[in-house]
Amino acid sequence: MNEPEQRSAGGYRLEEDGRGGVTLHLEGPIGVSDSAGLIKRLDRSLTPQAGGTVAVDLGRVTYLDDYGVLLLSEIKMSTLQKKADFYLQNISHEISKTLSMYNFDTLGRSESFRKPKRANVLTRLGEATMRQAAEAKYMISFLGSVCFALLHVCLHPRSLRRDETYTCMQKTGVDALPIVGMISFLMGLIMAFMSSVQLQQFGANIYVASLVSLAMTRELGPIMTAIIVAGRSGSAFAAEIGTMKISEEVDALFTMGFDPTRFLVTPKIIASVIVVPLLTIFSDIFAIMGGLIVGVFTLDLTANAYIAQTIKTLDLFDVLLGFCKSAVFAVLIAWIGCLRGFRVRGGAASVGEATTSAVVSGIFLIILFNSIFSVILRYWE
Amino acid sequence: MERQPVIEVKNLVARYEEETIFDRISFKVYEGEIFVVLGGSGCGKSTLLKHLIGLIPPASGRIRVAGCDISRAGEECFDDLLQRIGVLYQSGALLGSMTLAENVALPIQEYTELPKDSVNRLVKMKLTLMNLGDYADYLPSQISGGMKKRAGLARAMALNPEILFFDEPSAGLDPVTAAELDNLIIHLNETFGTTMVIVTHELESIFTVAHRIIMLDKRTKRIIAEGDPRYLRDHSQNRFVKQFFNRLAGDTMHPPAQEA
């Protein structure tokens, strides 16, 4: 009979009897800080032969928690994989309680995690189509309920939440004025600079005023304002309603007998329709001021001449057109923002997605409707 | 036997803006103890908990948790301490974009060297212990409130901390689940010797789990009772303490100041 061969390291000692049997003596506490190292070292040093046995002696283990149980189950699994037998020795009462708490006997038999299977292309395509269809259906039904809510407010003006509408007007309109003014001013400045380079060659400096004022009032003023409002307020609407949805505030409104659409959406749409056109007017004025400054300081125009040319170029129709366009944009921004908010499901990440999508689809709708306006006007005028 | 205090609070003053929540309160929590903080609604139980885990710095006073003075800013031991404590928040506070398994695996992957397969197996064990073995791949938004709480406990227990803090563990749970949670708390305490600090006002679970309690009072902003809950129920002279333990309606929500 061979003399038992002994190896030792911190926390464990291996003893081989030379006939394929290995005894692993574990020592001390086996917890969070010890198990990772032990698993790695034992993976290398514990190599049972097929048909042999691995006995784990727990007699000198002072403390064992689930990290220890994990270590034992790792040893057990690798042992069984190599077709050797596995058993535990000297299990104290405490340890056996812990082992049974984690169902040690059945551990490792069931596969730990099922991998989510990736569906094939056709299934995914179908699912995506169904999702889009459901989305479109919801969009239409939401549009309908918004129309009903607005109609209801028109018939019963007292049902509108006044204070909420005023607050919303301030947040969407007044608070946006500095940034809208600043950006429009710079837009006017840039346009005047760019056009002056060309127009100066023909001595047509004065037409810078026409170009800036016409382009801003008819196209760029409404678009720029709407894009800023989509970024500022469309996202805010989506985030607000989305968070309310998650914290069950929307459900609470419903059970209190309020129509969530009428309660939450109408103030936002009405406030936007009122303030966004006003913002657009401001945007036009600031842009013309930007052009004026370029005209006066670099093109040798007088302020009077510039303003006179601006007035000569613009007629009421241009201003009203910009006004109407921006009212339509306002409805679109508020509508899509609220819609995305109501589509929030789940948690914080979903609110983020809704906010992103509110801004992206808001800007898309603005450009789309602006194109529609252009086509209509082309044939109408 | 001389027991070591793991949490020591000395003359703690807490203030929100101008409003004082506690005025110079002191207490100790000993190793391996289940310590319950009681009090009526709005007396600052959760505020006290947030002080103990270092989320709010105290206005004045000292807090030592596991040998680390967390009342002073910038203590180096604080990062280390965070691995030795676990917190179960009121509604679980699971990260919504991750599955339950990923939530529980997060601290284990970060702070241990375990290989990935072992982490998965450990997570499975921990979730199974909380009866959530079949829900490992669910998102927090897909499970019920009680399940979120149990998953939160599994995450708080991820690194087998020395001290576990519970914020209203049984609030919003049905009696059966609440009793199971109580058993689990006792079991973890007995098996691993984990110190538990529990903020609650569920009478049932107080008598089942608590070794020692303190009761906070909204009016005096002090501790009005300390000791074994069963003893206090039968022998306390303070009217509010008696009302609380015997579930009597008070004439007001405010207890009379210090009758005892």
JSON list of N, CA, C and O in Angstrom, two decimals, chain A residues 86-119:
[
{"chain": "A", "resi": 86, "resn": "PHE", "atom": "N", "xyz": [-18.81, 11.07, -6.18]},
{"chain": "A", "resi": 86, "resn": "PHE", "atom": "CA", "xyz": [-18.63, 12.24, -5.33]},
{"chain": "A", "resi": 86, "resn": "PHE", "atom": "C", "xyz": [-19.42, 12.04, -4.05]},
{"chain": "A", "resi": 86, "resn": "PHE", "atom": "O", "xyz": [-20.56, 11.60, -4.06]},
{"chain": "A", "resi": 87, "resn": "TYR", "atom": "N", "xyz": [-18.78, 12.29, -2.92]},
{"chain": "A", "resi": 87, "resn": "TYR", "atom": "CA", "xyz": [-19.58, 12.36, -1.68]},
{"chain": "A", "resi": 87, "resn": "TYR", "atom": "C", "xyz": [-18.93, 13.29, -0.66]},
{"chain": "A", "resi": 87, "resn": "TYR", "atom": "O", "xyz": [-17.77, 13.65, -0.76]},
{"chain": "A", "resi": 88, "resn": "LEU", "atom": "N", "xyz": [-19.77, 13.70, 0.30]},
{"chain": "A", "resi": 88, "resn": "LEU", "atom": "CA", "xyz": [-19.33, 14.62, 1.35]},
{"chain": "A", "resi": 88, "resn": "LEU", "atom": "C", "xyz": [-19.12, 13.86, 2.64]},
{"chain": "A", "resi": 88, "resn": "LEU", "atom": "O", "xyz": [-19.81, 12.87, 2.91]},
{"chain": "A", "resi": 89, "resn": "GLN", "atom": "N", "xyz": [-18.14, 14.32, 3.43]},
{"chain": "A", "resi": 89, "resn": "GLN", "atom": "CA", "xyz": [-17.87, 13.67, 4.72]},
{"chain": "A", "resi": 89, "resn": "GLN", "atom": "C", "xyz": [-17.96, 14.68, 5.85]},
{"chain": "A", "resi": 89, "resn": "GLN", "atom": "O", "xyz": [-17.70, 15.87, 5.64]},
{"chain": "A", "resi": 90, "resn": "ASN", "atom": "N", "xyz": [-18.23, 14.17, 7.05]},
{"chain": "A", "resi": 90, "resn": "ASN", "atom": "CA", "xyz": [-18.20, 15.00, 8.26]},
{"chain": "A", "resi": 90, "resn": "ASN", "atom": "C", "xyz": [-19.01, 16.29, 8.12]},
{"chain": "A", "resi": 90, "resn": "ASN", "atom": "O", "xyz": [-18.51, 17.37, 8.33]},
{"chain": "A", "resi": 91, "resn": "ILE", "atom": "N", "xyz": [-20.26, 16.13, 7.71]},
{"chain": "A", "resi": 91, "resn": "ILE", "atom": "CA", "xyz": [-21.09, 17.32, 7.56]},
{"chain": "A", "resi": 91, "resn": "ILE", "atom": "C", "xyz": [-21.67, 17.68, 8.91]},
{"chain": "A", "resi": 91, "resn": "ILE", "atom": "O", "xyz": [-22.36, 16.87, 9.53]},
{"chain": "A", "resi": 92, "resn": "SER", "atom": "N", "xyz": [-21.39, 18.87, 9.36]},
{"chain": "A", "resi": 92, "resn": "SER", "atom": "CA", "xyz": [-21.94, 19.31, 10.64]},
{"chain": "A", "resi": 92, "resn": "SER", "atom": "C", "xyz": [-23.41, 19.67, 10.45]},
{"chain": "A", "resi": 92, "resn": "SER", "atom": "O", "xyz": [-23.90, 19.82, 9.33]},
{"chain": "A", "resi": 93, "resn": "HIS", "atom": "N", "xyz": [-24.10, 19.80, 11.56]},
{"chain": "A", "resi": 93, "resn": "HIS", "atom": "CA", "xyz": [-25.53, 20.11, 11.51]},
{"chain": "A", "resi": 93, "resn": "HIS", "atom": "C", "xyz": [-25.78, 21.43, 10.78]},
{"chain": "A", "resi": 93, "resn": "HIS", "atom": "O", "xyz": [-26.65, 21.53, 9.91]},
{"chain": "A", "resi": 94, "resn": "GLU", "atom": "N", "xyz": [-24.98, 22.44, 11.16]},
{"chain": "A", "resi": 94, "resn": "GLU", "atom": "CA", "xyz": [-25.12, 23.77, 10.54]},
{"chain": "A", "resi": 94, "resn": "GLU", "atom": "C", "xyz": [-25.00, 23.68, 9.02]},
{"chain": "A", "resi": 94, "resn": "GLU", "atom": "O", "xyz": [-25.81, 24.22, 8.28]},
{"chain": "A", "resi": 95, "resn": "ILE", "atom": "N", "xyz": [-23.94, 23.00, 8.60]},
{"chain": "A", "resi": 95, "resn": "ILE", "atom": "CA", "xyz": [-23.66, 22.94, 7.16]},
{"chain": "A", "resi": 95, "resn": "ILE", "atom": "C", "xyz": [-24.74, 22.17, 6.43]},
{"chain": "A", "resi": 95, "resn": "ILE", "atom": "O", "xyz": [-25.17, 22.55, 5.35]},
{"chain": "A", "resi": 96, "resn": "SER", "atom": "N", "xyz": [-25.24, 21.12, 7.06]},
{"chain": "A", "resi": 96, "resn": "SER", "atom": "CA", "xyz": [-26.27, 20.35, 6.36]},
{"chain": "A", "resi": 96, "resn": "SER", "atom": "C", "xyz": [-27.53, 21.18, 6.21]},
{"chain": "A", "resi": 96, "resn": "SER", "atom": "O", "xyz": [-28.26, 21.06, 5.23]},
{"chain": "A", "resi": 97, "resn": "LYS", "atom": "N", "xyz": [-27.78, 22.08, 7.19]},
{"chain": "A", "resi": 97, "resn": "LYS", "atom": "CA", "xyz": [-28.93, 22.97, 7.06]},
{"chain": "A", "resi": 97, "resn": "LYS", "atom": "C", "xyz": [-28.76, 23.91, 5.86]},
{"chain": "A", "resi": 97, "resn": "LYS", "atom": "O", "xyz": [-29.68, 24.10, 5.07]},
{"chain": "A", "resi": 98, "resn": "THR", "atom": "N", "xyz": [-27.54, 24.46, 5.77]},
{"chain": "A", "resi": 98, "resn": "THR", "atom": "CA", "xyz": [-27.27, 25.36, 4.65]},
{"chain": "A", "resi": 98, "resn": "THR", "atom": "C", "xyz": [-27.40, 24.62, 3.32]},
{"chain": "A", "resi": 98, "resn": "THR", "atom": "O", "xyz": [-27.99, 25.12, 2.37]},
{"chain": "A", "resi": 99, "resn": "LEU", "atom": "N", "xyz": [-26.86, 23.40, 3.30]},
{"chain": "A", "resi": 99, "resn": "LEU", "atom": "CA", "xyz": [-26.91, 22.63, 2.05]},
{"chain": "A", "resi": 99, "resn": "LEU", "atom": "C", "xyz": [-28.34, 22.34, 1.63]},
{"chain": "A", "resi": 99, "resn": "LEU", "atom": "O", "xyz": [-28.71, 22.47, 0.46]},
{"chain": "A", "resi": 100, "resn": "SER", "atom": "N", "xyz": [-29.16, 22.00, 2.62]},
{"chain": "A", "resi": 100, "resn": "SER", "atom": "CA", "xyz": [-30.54, 21.67, 2.24]},
{"chain": "A", "resi": 100, "resn": "SER", "atom": "C", "xyz": [-31.30, 22.93, 1.87]},
{"chain": "A", "resi": 100, "resn": "SER", "atom": "O", "xyz": [-32.21, 22.90, 1.04]},
{"chain": "A", "resi": 101, "resn": "MET", "atom": "N", "xyz": [-30.90, 24.05, 2.46]},
{"chain": "A", "resi": 101, "resn": "MET", "atom": "CA", "xyz": [-31.54, 25.32, 2.11]},
{"chain": "A", "resi": 101, "resn": "MET", "atom": "C", "xyz": [-31.37, 25.62, 0.62]},
{"chain": "A", "resi": 101, "resn": "MET", "atom": "O", "xyz": [-32.25, 26.15, -0.03]},
{"chain": "A", "resi": 102, "resn": "TYR", "atom": "N", "xyz": [-30.21, 25.28, 0.10]},
{"chain": "A", "resi": 102, "resn": "TYR", "atom": "CA", "xyz": [-29.96, 25.54, -1.32]},
{"chain": "A", "resi": 102, "resn": "TYR", "atom": "C", "xyz": [-30.17, 24.29, -2.18]},
{"chain": "A", "resi": 102, "resn": "TYR", "atom": "O", "xyz": [-29.70, 24.23, -3.31]},
{"chain": "A", "resi": 103, "resn": "ASN", "atom": "N", "xyz": [-30.83, 23.26, -1.63]},
{"chain": "A", "resi": 103, "resn": "ASN", "atom": "CA", "xyz": [-31.12, 22.03, -2.37]},
{"chain": "A", "resi": 103, "resn": "ASN", "atom": "C", "xyz": [-29.86, 21.47, -3.04]},
{"chain": "A", "resi": 103, "resn": "ASN", "atom": "O", "xyz": [-29.85, 21.23, -4.24]},
{"chain": "A", "resi": 104, "resn": "PHE", "atom": "N", "xyz": [-28.84, 21.24, -2.25]},
{"chain": "A", "resi": 104, "resn": "PHE", "atom": "CA", "xyz": [-27.56, 20.84, -2.82]},
{"chain": "A", "resi": 104, "resn": "PHE", "atom": "C", "xyz": [-27.68, 19.57, -3.65]},
{"chain": "A", "resi": 104, "resn": "PHE", "atom": "O", "xyz": [-27.05, 19.43, -4.70]},
{"chain": "A", "resi": 105, "resn": "ASP", "atom": "N", "xyz": [-28.54, 18.64, -3.20]},
{"chain": "A", "resi": 105, "resn": "ASP", "atom": "CA", "xyz": [-28.62, 17.34, -3.88]},
{"chain": "A", "resi": 105, "resn": "ASP", "atom": "C", "xyz": [-29.08, 17.48, -5.32]},
{"chain": "A", "resi": 105, "resn": "ASP", "atom": "O", "xyz": [-28.68, 16.71, -6.19]},
{"chain": "A", "resi": 106, "resn": "THR", "atom": "N", "xyz": [-29.96, 18.45, -5.58]},
{"chain": "A", "resi": 106, "resn": "THR", "atom": "CA", "xyz": [-30.48, 18.57, -6.94]},
{"chain": "A", "resi": 106, "resn": "THR", "atom": "C", "xyz": [-29.73, 19.60, -7.77]},
{"chain": "A", "resi": 106, "resn": "THR", "atom": "O", "xyz": [-29.98, 19.74, -8.95]},
{"chain": "A", "resi": 107, "resn": "LEU", "atom": "N", "xyz": [-28.80, 20.31, -7.14]},
{"chain": "A", "resi": 107, "resn": "LEU", "atom": "CA", "xyz": [-28.08, 21.35, -7.88]},
{"chain": "A", "resi": 107, "resn": "LEU", "atom": "C", "xyz": [-27.30, 20.76, -9.04]},
{"chain": "A", "resi": 107, "resn": "LEU", "atom": "O", "xyz": [-26.74, 19.67, -8.92]},
{"chain": "A", "resi": 108, "resn": "GLY", "atom": "N", "xyz": [-27.25, 21.48, -10.12]},
{"chain": "A", "resi": 108, "resn": "GLY", "atom": "CA", "xyz": [-26.43, 21.04, -11.24]},
{"chain": "A", "resi": 108, "resn": "GLY", "atom": "C", "xyz": [-27.16, 20.08, -12.16]},
{"chain": "A", "resi": 108, "resn": "GLY", "atom": "O", "xyz": [-26.76, 19.86, -13.27]},
{"chain": "A", "resi": 109, "resn": "ARG", "atom": "N", "xyz": [-28.29, 19.51, -11.67]},
{"chain": "A", "resi": 109, "resn": "ARG", "atom": "CA", "xyz": [-29.01, 18.60, -12.55]},
{"chain": "A", "resi": 109, "resn": "ARG", "atom": "C", "xyz": [-29.76, 19.38, -13.61]},
{"chain": "A", "resi": 109, "resn": "ARG", "atom": "O", "xyz": [-29.74, 19.04, -14.78]},
{"chain": "A", "resi": 110, "resn": "SER", "atom": "N", "xyz": [-30.42, 20.45, -13.16]},
{"chain": "A", "resi": 110, "resn": "SER", "atom": "CA", "xyz": [-31.17, 21.24, -14.15]},
{"chain": "A", "resi": 110, "resn": "SER", "atom": "C", "xyz": [-30.22, 22.25, -14.78]},
{"chain": "A", "resi": 110, "resn": "SER", "atom": "O", "xyz": [-29.32, 22.76, -14.14]},
{"chain": "A", "resi": 111, "resn": "GLU", "atom": "N", "xyz": [-30.44, 22.50, -16.02]},
{"chain": "A", "resi": 111, "resn": "GLU", "atom": "CA", "xyz": [-29.61, 23.50, -16.72]},
{"chain": "A", "resi": 111, "resn": "GLU", "atom": "C", "xyz": [-29.89, 24.86, -16.10]},
{"chain": "A", "resi": 111, "resn": "GLU", "atom": "O", "xyz": [-31.03, 25.23, -15.84]},
{"chain": "A", "resi": 112, "resn": "SER", "atom": "N", "xyz": [-28.81, 25.61, -15.84]},
{"chain": "A", "resi": 112, "resn": "SER", "atom": "CA", "xyz": [-28.99, 26.80, -15.01]},
{"chain": "A", "resi": 112, "resn": "SER", "atom": "C", "xyz": [-29.80, 27.89, -15.70]},
{"chain": "A", "resi": 112, "resn": "SER", "atom": "O", "xyz": [-30.70, 28.46, -15.12]},
{"chain": "A", "resi": 113, "resn": "PHE", "atom": "N", "xyz": [-29.48, 28.20, -16.92]},
{"chain": "A", "resi": 113, "resn": "PHE", "atom": "CA", "xyz": [-30.26, 29.24, -17.60]},
{"chain": "A", "resi": 113, "resn": "PHE", "atom": "C", "xyz": [-30.64, 28.77, -18.98]},
{"chain": "A", "resi": 113, "resn": "PHE", "atom": "O", "xyz": [-29.84, 28.21, -19.70]},
{"chain": "A", "resi": 114, "resn": "ARG", "atom": "N", "xyz": [-31.89, 29.05, -19.34]},
{"chain": "A", "resi": 114, "resn": "ARG", "atom": "CA", "xyz": [-32.24, 28.74, -20.72]},
{"chain": "A", "resi": 114, "resn": "ARG", "atom": "C", "xyz": [-31.86, 29.95, -21.57]},
{"chain": "A", "resi": 114, "resn": "ARG", "atom": "O", "xyz": [-32.12, 31.11, -21.22]},
{"chain": "A", "resi": 115, "resn": "LYS", "atom": "N", "xyz": [-31.19, 29.67, -22.64]},
{"chain": "A", "resi": 115, "resn": "LYS", "atom": "CA", "xyz": [-30.78, 30.76, -23.54]},
{"chain": "A", "resi": 115, "resn": "LYS", "atom": "C", "xyz": [-32.01, 31.16, -24.36]},
{"chain": "A", "resi": 115, "resn": "LYS", "atom": "O", "xyz": [-32.66, 30.30, -24.95]},
{"chain": "A", "resi": 116, "resn": "PRO", "atom": "N", "xyz": [-32.32, 32.45, -24.40]},
{"chain": "A", "resi": 116, "resn": "PRO", "atom": "CA", "xyz": [-33.44, 32.85, -25.25]},
{"chain": "A", "resi": 116, "resn": "PRO", "atom": "C", "xyz": [-33.11, 32.54, -26.71]},
{"chain": "A", "resi": 116, "resn": "PRO", "atom": "O", "xyz": [-32.06, 32.94, -27.22]},
{"chain": "A", "resi": 117, "resn": "LYS", "atom": "N", "xyz": [-34.03, 31.77, -27.34]},
{"chain": "A", "resi": 117, "resn": "LYS", "atom": "CA", "xyz": [-33.74, 31.36, -28.70]},
{"chain": "A", "resi": 117, "resn": "LYS", "atom": "C", "xyz": [-34.09, 32.48, -29.68]},
{"chain": "A", "resi": 117, "resn": "LYS", "atom": "O", "xyz": [-35.09, 33.16, -29.51]},
{"chain": "A", "resi": 118, "resn": "ARG", "atom": "N", "xyz": [-33.27, 32.67, -30.67]},
{"chain": "A", "resi": 118, "resn": "ARG", "atom": "CA", "xyz": [-33.54, 33.71, -31.66]},
{"chain": "A", "resi": 118, "resn": "ARG", "atom": "C", "xyz": [-34.47, 33.13, -32.72]},
{"chain": "A", "resi": 118, "resn": "ARG", "atom": "O", "xyz": [-34.17, 32.10, -33.32]},
{"chain": "A", "resi": 119, "resn": "ALA", "atom": "N", "xyz": [-35.59, 33.82, -32.91]},
{"chain": "A", "resi": 119, "resn": "ALA", "atom": "CA", "xyz": [-36.56, 33.31, -33.88]},
{"chain": "A", "resi": 119, "resn": "ALA", "atom": "C", "xyz": [-36.01, 33.50, -35.29]},
{"chain": "A", "resi": 119, "resn": "ALA", "atom": "O", "xyz": [-35.12, 34.31, -35.51]}
]
